[in-house]
Amino acid sequence: MDDKKVMNWEYHVDEDYYINPQNVRFNFSGYRKRTGKERFTRVFKEYRAEKLESNVEVIPEALTLKGYVKRITVNPTWEYYKAKQKALLSSSETGKIYNRKKLT
């Protein structure tokens, strides 16, 4: 399991935040749009790390090497379709078809 990938982090749906393996909390900060070369616009959710602990000390793991607050972006649509495909491929019937495809 790769700890650098957001999909492997602990996610709390009720308050919409992630916790990374170093126990840094990333809170939802807003929506961002990106337009690719094909002029297709994708919507991402941006999360920012909590910089300060409850005792007002700076959390070093929440900062980049240059001292900025770390940010992550998540594409909810992309994550939905990946989860849907994973569920399909892990079912026994669809998995058999997928395994046959690998052989050809």
Short mmCIF file of C-alpha atoms in Angstrom, two decimals:
data_model
loop_
_atom_site.label_atom_id
_atom_site.label_comp_id
_atom_site.label_asym_id
_atom_site.label_seq_id
_atom_site.Cartn_x
_atom_site.Cartn_y
_atom_site.Cartn_z
CA MET A 1 0.00 0.00 0.00
CA ASP A 2 1.38 3.38 -1.04
CA ASP A 3 1.00 5.97 1.73
CA LYS A 4 1.58 8.83 -0.71
CA LYS A 5 -1.69 8.13 -2.51
CA VAL A 6 -4.72 9.91 -1.09
CA MET A 7 -6.97 6.91 -1.81
CA ASN A 8 -5.04 5.00 0.89
CA TRP A 9 -5.57 7.70 3.53
CA GLU A 10 -8.24 7.66 6.22
CA TYR A 11 -11.31 9.61 5.05
CA HIS A 12 -14.12 10.96 7.25
CA VAL A 13 -17.27 11.50 5.22
CA ASP A 14 -19.31 13.29 7.88
CA GLU A 15 -16.88 16.21 8.25
CA ASP A 16 -15.19 15.85 4.81
CA TYR A 17 -11.53 15.57 5.74
CA TYR A 18 -8.58 13.21 5.23
CA ILE A 19 -5.89 12.07 7.66
CA ASN A 20 -2.56 11.06 6.15
CA PRO A 21 -0.22 8.38 7.61
CA GLN A 22 1.66 11.06 9.61
CA ASN A 23 -1.66 11.99 11.33
CA VAL A 24 -1.93 15.36 9.60
CA ARG A 25 -5.52 16.39 8.98
CA PHE A 26 -6.45 17.81 5.55
CA ASN A 27 -9.67 19.88 5.64
CA PHE A 28 -11.84 20.71 2.63
CA SER A 29 -11.07 24.23 1.42
CA GLY A 30 -12.97 24.58 -1.85
CA TYR A 31 -13.61 23.46 -5.41
CA ARG A 32 -11.09 24.04 -8.20
CA LYS A 33 -11.51 23.70 -11.95
CA ARG A 34 -8.86 22.59 -14.42
CA THR A 35 -9.13 22.67 -18.18
CA GLY A 36 -6.90 20.31 -20.15
CA LYS A 37 -5.44 20.55 -23.64
CA GLU A 38 -8.65 19.05 -25.04
CA ARG A 39 -10.59 21.91 -23.41
CA PHE A 40 -12.33 19.44 -21.10
CA THR A 41 -12.97 20.95 -17.66
CA ARG A 42 -12.58 18.79 -14.56
CA VAL A 43 -13.73 19.72 -11.07
CA PHE A 44 -11.52 18.90 -8.09
CA LYS A 45 -12.00 19.22 -4.35
CA GLU A 46 -9.04 20.87 -2.65
CA TYR A 47 -7.95 20.02 0.89
CA ARG A 48 -5.39 21.89 2.99
CA ALA A 49 -3.38 20.57 5.90
CA GLU A 50 -3.99 21.87 9.40
CA LYS A 51 -0.89 23.86 10.17
CA LEU A 52 -1.31 24.22 13.93
CA GLU A 53 -1.98 21.76 16.71
CA SER A 54 -4.47 22.49 19.50
CA ASN A 55 -1.61 23.88 21.64
CA VAL A 56 -0.75 26.34 18.79
CA GLU A 57 2.48 24.58 17.80
CA VAL A 58 3.31 24.26 14.11
CA ILE A 59 3.06 20.73 12.70
CA PRO A 60 6.21 20.21 10.59
CA GLU A 61 4.62 17.37 8.56
CA ALA A 62 1.89 19.79 7.38
CA LEU A 63 4.41 22.01 5.60
CA THR A 64 6.31 21.63 2.34
CA LEU A 65 10.10 21.95 2.21
CA LYS A 66 9.69 25.67 1.42
CA GLY A 67 7.35 26.20 4.38
CA TYR A 68 4.00 26.36 2.59
CA VAL A 69 0.91 24.50 3.83
CA LYS A 70 0.48 21.20 1.97
CA ARG A 71 -2.52 20.81 -0.31
CA ILE A 72 -4.11 17.85 -2.05
CA THR A 73 -6.73 17.66 -4.76
CA VAL A 74 -9.28 14.90 -5.25
CA ASN A 75 -11.48 14.35 -8.29
CA PRO A 76 -14.68 12.84 -6.83
CA THR A 77 -16.04 11.79 -10.24
CA TRP A 78 -12.84 9.94 -11.12
CA GLU A 79 -12.75 8.24 -7.71
CA TYR A 80 -16.38 7.14 -8.11
CA TYR A 81 -15.75 5.47 -11.47
CA LYS A 82 -12.54 3.81 -10.24
CA ALA A 83 -14.40 2.34 -7.27
CA LYS A 84 -17.21 1.16 -9.55
CA GLN A 85 -14.76 -0.61 -11.89
CA LYS A 86 -12.91 -2.15 -8.96
CA ALA A 87 -16.17 -3.57 -7.63
CA LEU A 88 -17.04 -4.98 -11.05
CA LEU A 89 -13.63 -6.59 -11.51
CA SER A 90 -13.67 -8.12 -8.04
CA SER A 91 -17.01 -9.86 -8.59
CA SER A 92 -16.61 -13.51 -9.55
CA GLU A 93 -18.51 -13.37 -12.85
CA THR A 94 -16.83 -10.25 -14.21
CA GLY A 95 -13.48 -11.36 -12.83
CA LYS A 96 -13.60 -14.56 -14.92
CA ILE A 97 -14.18 -12.53 -18.09
CA TYR A 98 -11.33 -10.17 -17.18
CA ASN A 99 -8.97 -13.09 -16.52
CA ARG A 100 -9.75 -14.60 -19.93
CA LYS A 101 -8.96 -11.27 -21.55
CA LYS A 102 -5.51 -11.30 -19.96
CA LEU A 103 -4.73 -14.63 -21.63
CA THR A 104 -5.51 -13.52 -25.17
#
